[in-house]
Amino acid sequence: MSVPNLTREQASRRAALLHVLSYDVALDLTDGIGGPGDRTFRSRTVVRFDCRHPGESTFIDLIADRIHRAELNGVPVDLSGYTTAGGIVLRSPAARNELVVDADLLYMNTGEGLHRFVDPVDKRVYLYSQFETADAKRMYACFDQPDLKATLTLTVTAPADWEVVSNGPVIGVEERPEGGKVVRCATTPRISTYITALVAGPYHRVDDHHDGIDLGVFCRRSLAEHLDADEIFTVTKQGFDWYHANFGYRYPFGKYDQLFVPEFNAGAMENAGCVTILEDYVFRSKTTDYAYERRAETLLHEMAHMWFGDLVTMRWWDDLWLNESFATFISVLCQSGATRWRQAWTTFVNVEKTWAYRQDQLPSTHPISCDIPDMQAVEVNFDGITYAKGASVLKQLAAYVGTEEFLAGLRTYFRRHEYGNTTLADLLRALEESSGRDLSGWSGQWLETAGLNTIRPELTVDARGRIDSFAVVQTAPREVADSNVLRSHRLAIGLYAGTPLARVHRVELDVSGARTEVPELIGQPRPDLVLVNDDDLTYCKMRLDEASLACVRDRIGELTESLPRALCWAAAWDMTRDGEMAARDYLQLVLSGIGAETDIGAVQTLHRQVGAALHRFADPEWAPAGWRSWADAALAALRGAEPGSDHQLAWARAFAAAARSPEHLPVLRGVLDGTKLIAGLSVDTDLRWSLLHGLVAAGGAGEQEIDAELVRDNTATGLRRAATARALRPDPAAKEAAWREATENDELPNAINDAIILGFAHPAHAELQRPYLDRYFAMVPEVWKRRTSESAQRVVVGLFPGLVEQSVLAAADAFLAGPDVPAALRRLILEGRADVVRALAARARDRAGAGGPTGPAG
């Protein structure tokens, strides 16, 4: 089946021709609960639209298994030329039109379109939709682009015991004599097709009400005992109160439902009034507060979209970044001000900024505001630039114009453009009005150029130990060829001294160009630590002067506040990725300071980064010693942590991932089987899988133990964990079986496919992956053609060869030199190649040993 690839030019022509009024959609799902009808459902769409140039042909999007009939103004439509890629051609529309399309459409198991899932616990069927970027056409006939908004009226025929949830509230239910029911949902305001939605099935629901808004939280029945609806409602209410107060515009979509759905590809989706969320956020085992914090950020991110994205929507996907960056920035602003996670900006540094910095140093880096010629281009652009760099830049913008002025501009923007479509210029115009600042130069510097600047301090000290000169030095992005971009930054400089380390002085200023003098700091005592991006106001690579770096190496645990610690950790990690700090030095830094780190999110981030450093950046000859040191430290921290604490649980997971030596595996097995008890540690379902994965990956357990664990946890999550475990076995036959399933079985559900890839690609098994180097490059073109964009990307990225050696670069170069490599696929291969180049350089640096040359710092 051909996959549509709408171009911006096609969308622009269609938007100029049409004004879409309404969709009236009737779905029959009663054949989709088992038996021969479990692959398709019936969809009948009535579309009303105006044509500005009657008689000029256009097309409507639809991916159908079978079209029963299509009539335009009562006249049958010629379907002889119909293709899934090209849709239904409408040859002679009138000025006012009614189109009826009656078709059988396919259920999906890739997390796209109308996804169908069977719960292994009770065999019940659950459905949910996922339409971003352009998959509404998989549920009903539509003009599937964001600037052709219309109202939606949905009627669903479903089994009697199902919940039916869509954008509009349920306004009528009619029981059918033959069984089942017909559910009618209220007509929505004008919204884009990609945020229309349907969730249906025997979902468990909990209801609440706040400030005139009906609230619902849903999950599968087999997860109901784990659903902490009260906590979710608390965050939801705090979010509504903060957004209402700061946006000056009440929530526009009536009721607000949040539905935790299975096998979801993303964290969540902002369907208007019907938000779908990854059901892993229903925590069935003990987890750390960091997980609750990230869930809250996700809930607030989607809620922010109700205004920015749903009420006011981008005209085309060129402004996808603005949609996602805004929601990311504003959700953290809300979270830090309205919820118990007051340190949310610390997590932003640890997570979002780290993601952005990595993405912005790849050869595929691009301006935040970039050219999106077609749908394939946008589907690989849900990246660290679009979300995290853009959010970082919006934070910089808010600092530049003033936070209150920024919010005032938003209030104007929402009122001026409600239910419409906009471009970036419309937002900037509103912010200029509220702040009085000209933002044309800011936009050019920050949104239209790629890469990140490096900022470092230069200071001298007089004989009395006081600063007698201080400058901020800026260099251009080295990852962008021929770039000389030196941006204007609003930043703060913090001076830290004393025992413990605390900020003793701060100045905030605008810097630009290669060098900015800071006379305000002359005469200050020489501090122990200088941070030139204190409070993380700007987006840059922050570097430390020599004395500050020495201070961080010896005393990072003495910093009293979490945000400056996060900035120091981030600077050290970026130096390690850049080959300026040896991986063994980074490990030593973490070992010396992590014991004093109180922020659990920072601790878990450091765990992941140490693992990545040892896998990718450490000299392979030294890496086993590094792993032993890390596992020793994790086990000691696990035993020494407060019983039952978040830190204890985090260290248990870290030990499971690090243990691979003969002295550690028996301990890991003992914790799993209960022969080695650790006071306060609850070895529950999810921790058991983590421990077993560690054992299996190291060759300490196999198929028998996996099967036994699946018997204990025969759930959807258990099936995924078992699939990962089987692919983790360090055995050629196991790897071959996993490879075939992941690359050849196109019927495999998306979540199981992801789980298999995760196990196959374990970094410790690079040598077992060697036979797949050539097979990978032979396989990816066919997978790219055969599968949907989402599932193809998972294979291309997840199975990129794990070897860190020149042979991978040679194979990638040969592939990229071949004919007709699609642009989106080319980008993903280039990114994988760049990671190998970076790892080779970092390994060379680590091979030089601790205390060796630091290499380039820009």
mmCIF file of C-alpha atoms in Angstrom, residues 342-627:
data_model
loop_
_atom_site.group_PDB
_atom_site.id
_atom_site.type_symbol
_atom_site.label_atom_id
_atom_site.label_comp_id
_atom_site.label_asym_id
_atom_site.label_seq_id
_atom_site.Cartn_x
_atom_site.Cartn_y
_atom_site.Cartn_z
ATOM 1 C CA ARG A 342 9.769 23.570 41.809
ATOM 2 C CA GLN A 343 13.117 22.322 40.471
ATOM 3 C CA ALA A 344 11.652 21.606 37.010
ATOM 4 C CA TRP A 345 14.214 23.850 35.307
ATOM 5 C CA THR A 346 16.959 21.623 36.723
ATOM 6 C CA THR A 347 15.378 18.660 34.982
ATOM 7 C CA PHE A 348 15.084 20.774 31.840
ATOM 8 C CA VAL A 349 18.872 21.154 31.866
ATOM 9 C CA ASN A 350 19.417 17.464 32.537
ATOM 10 C CA VAL A 351 16.979 16.192 29.909
ATOM 11 C CA GLU A 352 15.809 18.681 27.286
ATOM 12 C CA LYS A 353 19.033 20.674 27.002
ATOM 13 C CA THR A 354 21.149 17.512 26.771
ATOM 14 C CA TRP A 355 18.887 16.230 23.994
ATOM 15 C CA ALA A 356 19.111 19.536 22.142
ATOM 16 C CA TYR A 357 22.881 19.781 22.417
ATOM 17 C CA ARG A 358 23.322 16.284 20.998
ATOM 18 C CA GLN A 359 20.931 16.923 18.095
ATOM 19 C CA ASP A 360 22.479 20.286 17.305
ATOM 20 C CA GLN A 361 25.924 18.745 16.867
ATOM 21 C CA LEU A 362 24.857 16.195 14.264
ATOM 22 C CA PRO A 363 25.443 16.768 10.546
ATOM 23 C CA SER A 364 21.666 16.828 10.146
ATOM 24 C CA THR A 365 21.321 19.825 12.436
ATOM 25 C CA HIS A 366 19.038 22.427 10.990
ATOM 26 C CA PRO A 367 17.665 25.839 11.849
ATOM 27 C CA ILE A 368 14.811 25.771 14.334
ATOM 28 C CA SER A 369 12.578 27.274 11.686
ATOM 29 C CA CYS A 370 13.350 25.050 8.732
ATOM 30 C CA ASP A 371 12.069 24.174 5.320
ATOM 31 C CA ILE A 372 9.500 21.353 5.327
ATOM 32 C CA PRO A 373 8.683 20.575 1.690
ATOM 33 C CA ASP A 374 6.596 17.448 2.335
ATOM 34 C CA MET A 375 5.273 15.035 4.940
ATOM 35 C CA GLN A 376 8.298 12.739 4.878
ATOM 36 C CA ALA A 377 10.458 15.687 5.883
ATOM 37 C CA VAL A 378 8.313 16.584 8.867
ATOM 38 C CA GLU A 379 8.072 12.998 10.104
ATOM 39 C CA VAL A 380 11.820 12.854 10.825
ATOM 40 C CA ASN A 381 11.754 16.362 12.313
ATOM 41 C CA PHE A 382 10.239 15.417 15.675
ATOM 42 C CA ASP A 383 13.712 15.843 17.105
ATOM 43 C CA GLY A 384 15.795 17.627 19.707
ATOM 44 C CA ILE A 385 15.846 20.825 17.650
ATOM 45 C CA THR A 386 12.075 20.944 17.237
ATOM 46 C CA TYR A 387 11.318 20.278 20.897
ATOM 47 C CA ALA A 388 14.272 21.029 23.130
ATOM 48 C CA LYS A 389 16.378 23.620 21.316
ATOM 49 C CA GLY A 390 13.271 25.549 20.369
ATOM 50 C CA ALA A 391 12.084 25.479 23.988
ATOM 51 C CA SER A 392 15.513 26.651 25.140
ATOM 52 C CA VAL A 393 15.392 29.518 22.681
ATOM 53 C CA LEU A 394 11.898 30.489 23.802
ATOM 54 C CA LYS A 395 13.213 30.567 27.356
ATOM 55 C CA GLN A 396 15.947 32.898 26.103
ATOM 56 C CA LEU A 397 13.304 34.991 24.348
ATOM 57 C CA ALA A 398 11.237 35.246 27.529
ATOM 58 C CA ALA A 399 14.346 36.434 29.367
ATOM 59 C CA TYR A 400 15.050 38.901 26.567
ATOM 60 C CA VAL A 401 11.593 40.505 26.414
ATOM 61 C CA GLY A 402 10.603 39.785 30.027
ATOM 62 C CA THR A 403 8.444 36.913 31.204
ATOM 63 C CA GLU A 404 5.414 39.089 31.943
ATOM 64 C CA GLU A 405 5.678 40.751 28.550
ATOM 65 C CA PHE A 406 5.986 37.330 26.939
ATOM 66 C CA LEU A 407 2.773 36.155 28.594
ATOM 67 C CA ALA A 408 1.008 39.404 27.701
ATOM 68 C CA GLY A 409 1.919 38.813 24.066
ATOM 69 C CA LEU A 410 0.423 35.337 24.256
ATOM 70 C CA ARG A 411 -2.865 36.720 25.548
ATOM 71 C CA THR A 412 -3.060 38.989 22.499
ATOM 72 C CA TYR A 413 -2.079 36.144 20.188
ATOM 73 C CA PHE A 414 -4.793 33.769 21.427
ATOM 74 C CA ARG A 415 -7.557 36.349 21.130
ATOM 75 C CA ARG A 416 -6.456 37.586 17.754
ATOM 76 C CA HIS A 417 -6.128 34.183 16.101
ATOM 77 C CA GLU A 418 -8.608 31.923 17.934
ATOM 78 C CA TYR A 419 -9.659 28.877 15.849
ATOM 79 C CA GLY A 420 -7.389 30.030 13.054
ATOM 80 C CA ASN A 421 -3.990 29.262 11.558
ATOM 81 C CA THR A 422 -0.836 31.304 11.938
ATOM 82 C CA THR A 423 2.854 31.530 11.173
ATOM 83 C CA LEU A 424 5.778 32.517 13.387
ATOM 84 C CA ALA A 425 5.442 36.125 12.239
ATOM 85 C CA ASP A 426 2.042 36.380 13.917
ATOM 86 C CA LEU A 427 3.487 35.379 17.299
ATOM 87 C CA LEU A 428 6.493 37.670 16.979
ATOM 88 C CA ARG A 429 4.211 40.569 16.091
ATOM 89 C CA ALA A 430 2.230 40.064 19.283
ATOM 90 C CA LEU A 431 5.414 39.817 21.384
ATOM 91 C CA GLU A 432 6.824 42.966 19.817
ATOM 92 C CA GLU A 433 3.632 44.793 20.719
ATOM 93 C CA SER A 434 3.732 43.625 24.330
ATOM 94 C CA SER A 435 7.457 44.175 24.892
ATOM 95 C CA GLY A 436 8.327 47.098 22.649
ATOM 96 C CA ARG A 437 11.351 45.165 21.330
ATOM 97 C CA ASP A 438 12.169 44.631 17.659
ATOM 98 C CA LEU A 439 12.498 40.868 17.269
ATOM 99 C CA SER A 440 13.488 40.696 13.605
ATOM 100 C CA GLY A 441 17.183 40.434 14.439
ATOM 101 C CA TRP A 442 16.536 37.933 17.209
ATOM 102 C CA SER A 443 14.535 35.741 14.858
ATOM 103 C CA GLY A 444 17.268 35.764 12.223
ATOM 104 C CA GLN A 445 19.985 34.815 14.703
ATOM 105 C CA TRP A 446 18.162 32.177 16.680
ATOM 106 C CA LEU A 447 15.601 30.638 14.362
ATOM 107 C CA GLU A 448 17.197 30.778 10.943
ATOM 108 C CA THR A 449 20.707 29.511 11.755
ATOM 109 C CA ALA A 450 21.887 26.109 12.958
ATOM 110 C CA GLY A 451 24.377 24.974 15.574
ATOM 111 C CA LEU A 452 25.223 26.212 19.041
ATOM 112 C CA ASN A 453 27.744 28.756 20.213
ATOM 113 C CA THR A 454 30.361 28.035 22.850
ATOM 114 C CA ILE A 455 30.623 30.581 25.641
ATOM 115 C CA ARG A 456 33.472 30.698 28.138
ATOM 116 C CA PRO A 457 34.849 33.158 30.698
ATOM 117 C CA GLU A 458 38.204 34.865 30.448
ATOM 118 C CA LEU A 459 39.386 36.551 33.638
ATOM 119 C CA THR A 460 42.532 37.782 35.291
ATOM 120 C CA VAL A 461 43.158 38.282 38.983
ATOM 121 C CA ASP A 462 45.364 40.886 40.672
ATOM 122 C CA ALA A 463 47.816 40.334 43.493
ATOM 123 C CA ARG A 464 45.048 40.775 46.076
ATOM 124 C CA GLY A 465 43.069 37.889 44.569
ATOM 125 C CA ARG A 466 40.438 40.154 43.022
ATOM 126 C CA ILE A 467 39.158 40.140 39.448
ATOM 127 C CA ASP A 468 40.828 42.874 37.409
ATOM 128 C CA SER A 469 39.391 41.857 34.007
ATOM 129 C CA PHE A 470 36.466 39.690 32.966
ATOM 130 C CA ALA A 471 35.094 38.953 29.515
ATOM 131 C CA VAL A 472 32.620 36.520 27.993
ATOM 132 C CA VAL A 473 34.129 34.938 24.874
ATOM 133 C CA GLN A 474 31.862 33.435 22.208
ATOM 134 C CA THR A 475 32.847 31.164 19.324
ATOM 135 C CA ALA A 476 30.809 30.066 16.326
ATOM 136 C CA PRO A 477 29.248 26.611 15.931
ATOM 137 C CA ARG A 478 32.011 24.282 14.834
ATOM 138 C CA GLU A 479 29.600 21.580 13.695
ATOM 139 C CA VAL A 480 28.172 23.811 10.946
ATOM 140 C CA ALA A 481 30.470 24.211 7.953
ATOM 141 C CA ASP A 482 31.642 27.783 7.285
ATOM 142 C CA SER A 483 29.494 29.129 10.118
ATOM 143 C CA ASN A 484 30.453 32.447 11.658
ATOM 144 C CA VAL A 485 27.219 32.923 13.601
ATOM 145 C CA LEU A 486 27.786 34.839 16.826
ATOM 146 C CA ARG A 487 24.425 35.378 18.472
ATOM 147 C CA SER A 488 23.130 37.865 20.984
ATOM 148 C CA HIS A 489 22.539 36.201 24.349
ATOM 149 C CA ARG A 490 20.718 37.276 27.443
ATOM 150 C CA LEU A 491 22.621 35.508 30.192
ATOM 151 C CA ALA A 492 23.622 35.633 33.830
ATOM 152 C CA ILE A 493 27.094 35.171 35.268
ATOM 153 C CA GLY A 494 27.276 33.572 38.681
ATOM 154 C CA LEU A 495 30.251 33.574 41.039
ATOM 155 C CA TYR A 496 30.363 30.726 43.582
ATOM 156 C CA ALA A 497 32.605 30.401 46.620
ATOM 157 C CA GLY A 498 32.791 29.124 50.184
ATOM 158 C CA THR A 499 32.162 25.836 51.894
ATOM 159 C CA PRO A 500 29.632 24.630 50.900
ATOM 160 C CA LEU A 501 29.716 26.252 47.477
ATOM 161 C CA ALA A 502 27.067 28.963 47.165
ATOM 162 C CA ARG A 503 26.494 31.877 44.836
ATOM 163 C CA VAL A 504 28.064 35.041 46.168
ATOM 164 C CA HIS A 505 27.478 37.372 43.212
ATOM 165 C CA ARG A 506 25.403 37.497 40.023
ATOM 166 C CA VAL A 507 25.129 39.852 37.079
ATOM 167 C CA GLU A 508 22.678 39.616 34.174
ATOM 168 C CA LEU A 509 23.472 41.182 30.815
ATOM 169 C CA ASP A 510 23.228 40.980 27.030
ATOM 170 C CA VAL A 511 26.327 39.689 25.267
ATOM 171 C CA SER A 512 27.062 39.642 21.544
ATOM 172 C CA GLY A 513 29.970 39.222 19.207
ATOM 173 C CA ALA A 514 33.196 37.404 19.895
ATOM 174 C CA ARG A 515 33.994 39.185 23.160
ATOM 175 C CA THR A 516 31.916 41.083 25.705
ATOM 176 C CA GLU A 517 33.645 42.825 28.605
ATOM 177 C CA VAL A 518 31.917 42.670 31.986
ATOM 178 C CA PRO A 519 33.185 45.609 34.031
ATOM 179 C CA GLU A 520 30.581 44.946 36.748
ATOM 180 C CA LEU A 521 32.708 42.035 37.992
ATOM 181 C CA ILE A 522 35.959 43.953 38.350
ATOM 182 C CA GLY A 523 36.968 44.099 41.997
ATOM 183 C CA GLN A 524 35.059 41.001 43.034
ATOM 184 C CA PRO A 525 37.094 38.370 44.921
ATOM 185 C CA ARG A 526 38.280 35.513 42.686
ATOM 186 C CA PRO A 527 35.552 32.866 43.164
ATOM 187 C CA ASP A 528 36.031 29.120 43.285
ATOM 188 C CA LEU A 529 33.587 28.618 40.406
ATOM 189 C CA VAL A 530 32.359 30.810 37.542
ATOM 190 C CA LEU A 531 29.226 29.921 35.597
ATOM 191 C CA VAL A 532 28.742 32.057 32.481
ATOM 192 C CA ASN A 533 25.240 30.701 31.881
ATOM 193 C CA ASP A 534 24.000 30.861 35.446
ATOM 194 C CA ASP A 535 20.291 30.097 35.818
ATOM 195 C CA ASP A 536 20.473 28.578 32.310
ATOM 196 C CA LEU A 537 18.975 31.610 30.584
ATOM 197 C CA THR A 538 20.560 31.058 27.184
ATOM 198 C CA TYR A 539 21.255 28.171 24.839
ATOM 199 C CA CYS A 540 24.957 27.488 24.435
ATOM 200 C CA LYS A 541 27.841 25.212 25.187
ATOM 201 C CA MET A 542 29.027 26.511 28.518
ATOM 202 C CA ARG A 543 32.701 25.967 29.221
ATOM 203 C CA LEU A 544 34.533 26.384 32.520
ATOM 204 C CA ASP A 545 37.834 28.142 33.071
ATOM 205 C CA GLU A 546 40.664 25.963 34.379
ATOM 206 C CA ALA A 547 40.203 26.832 38.036
ATOM 207 C CA SER A 548 36.425 26.310 37.824
ATOM 208 C CA LEU A 549 36.871 22.925 36.152
ATOM 209 C CA ALA A 550 39.233 21.865 38.922
ATOM 210 C CA CYS A 551 36.661 22.998 41.465
ATOM 211 C CA VAL A 552 33.932 20.977 39.779
ATOM 212 C CA ARG A 553 36.141 17.880 39.682
ATOM 213 C CA ASP A 554 36.835 18.113 43.403
ATOM 214 C CA ARG A 555 33.765 19.786 44.871
ATOM 215 C CA ILE A 556 30.675 19.489 42.660
ATOM 216 C CA GLY A 557 28.830 17.792 45.496
ATOM 217 C CA GLU A 558 29.269 20.914 47.637
ATOM 218 C CA LEU A 559 27.055 23.076 45.424
ATOM 219 C CA THR A 560 23.977 23.853 47.495
ATOM 220 C CA GLU A 561 21.494 24.322 44.632
ATOM 221 C CA SER A 562 20.400 21.738 42.065
ATOM 222 C CA LEU A 563 20.402 24.006 38.990
ATOM 223 C CA PRO A 564 24.081 25.054 39.120
ATOM 224 C CA ARG A 565 25.008 21.422 39.793
ATOM 225 C CA ALA A 566 23.031 20.441 36.699
ATOM 226 C CA LEU A 567 24.868 23.048 34.638
ATOM 227 C CA CYS A 568 28.217 21.683 35.796
ATOM 228 C CA TRP A 569 27.207 18.087 35.125
ATOM 229 C CA ALA A 570 25.992 19.116 31.658
ATOM 230 C CA ALA A 571 29.255 20.937 30.864
ATOM 231 C CA ALA A 572 31.293 17.885 31.885
ATOM 232 C CA TRP A 573 29.127 15.549 29.830
ATOM 233 C CA ASP A 574 29.378 17.740 26.759
ATOM 234 C CA MET A 575 33.167 17.895 27.157
ATOM 235 C CA THR A 576 33.195 14.084 27.287
ATOM 236 C CA ARG A 577 31.086 13.812 24.140
ATOM 237 C CA ASP A 578 33.401 16.305 22.436
ATOM 238 C CA GLY A 579 36.535 14.375 23.362
ATOM 239 C CA GLU A 580 37.764 17.161 25.636
ATOM 240 C CA MET A 581 37.432 15.017 28.762
ATOM 241 C CA ALA A 582 38.412 11.335 28.886
ATOM 242 C CA ALA A 583 35.587 8.923 29.591
ATOM 243 C CA ARG A 584 37.548 7.631 32.582
ATOM 244 C CA ASP A 585 37.815 11.183 33.932
ATOM 245 C CA TYR A 586 34.076 11.640 33.500
ATOM 246 C CA LEU A 587 33.475 8.416 35.412
ATOM 247 C CA GLN A 588 35.755 9.605 38.205
ATOM 248 C CA LEU A 589 33.935 12.952 38.340
ATOM 249 C CA VAL A 590 30.578 11.202 38.677
ATOM 250 C CA LEU A 591 31.904 8.769 41.284
ATOM 251 C CA SER A 592 33.268 11.646 43.340
ATOM 252 C CA GLY A 593 30.130 13.793 43.248
ATOM 253 C CA ILE A 594 27.033 11.683 42.709
ATOM 254 C CA GLY A 595 26.841 10.610 46.335
ATOM 255 C CA ALA A 596 25.983 14.175 47.304
ATOM 256 C CA GLU A 597 23.439 14.657 44.479
ATOM 257 C CA THR A 598 19.992 14.984 46.020
ATOM 258 C CA ASP A 599 18.002 15.516 42.838
ATOM 259 C CA ILE A 600 16.812 12.070 41.774
ATOM 260 C CA GLY A 601 16.339 13.160 38.175
ATOM 261 C CA ALA A 602 19.972 14.239 38.032
ATOM 262 C CA VAL A 603 21.062 10.934 39.569
ATOM 263 C CA GLN A 604 19.170 8.914 36.965
ATOM 264 C CA THR A 605 20.483 11.112 34.156
ATOM 265 C CA LEU A 606 24.035 10.538 35.363
ATOM 266 C CA HIS A 607 23.402 6.790 35.457
ATOM 267 C CA ARG A 608 22.398 6.841 31.790
ATOM 268 C CA GLN A 609 25.317 9.045 30.782
ATOM 269 C CA VAL A 610 27.919 6.948 32.574
ATOM 270 C CA GLY A 611 26.558 3.896 30.776
ATOM 271 C CA ALA A 612 26.778 5.693 27.445
ATOM 272 C CA ALA A 613 30.321 6.899 28.186
ATOM 273 C CA LEU A 614 31.525 3.398 29.051
ATOM 274 C CA HIS A 615 29.792 1.822 26.064
ATOM 275 C CA ARG A 616 30.661 4.363 23.387
ATOM 276 C CA PHE A 617 33.422 6.715 24.533
ATOM 277 C CA ALA A 618 35.758 4.571 26.637
ATOM 278 C CA ASP A 619 38.849 2.865 25.256
ATOM 279 C CA PRO A 620 37.712 -0.780 24.804
ATOM 280 C CA GLU A 621 40.903 -1.969 26.501
ATOM 281 C CA TRP A 622 40.076 0.005 29.647
ATOM 282 C CA ALA A 623 36.265 -0.234 29.524
ATOM 283 C CA PRO A 624 35.986 -3.527 31.492
ATOM 284 C CA ALA A 625 37.833 -1.913 34.395
ATOM 285 C CA GLY A 626 35.509 1.070 34.134
ATOM 286 C CA TRP A 627 32.464 -1.178 34.233
#
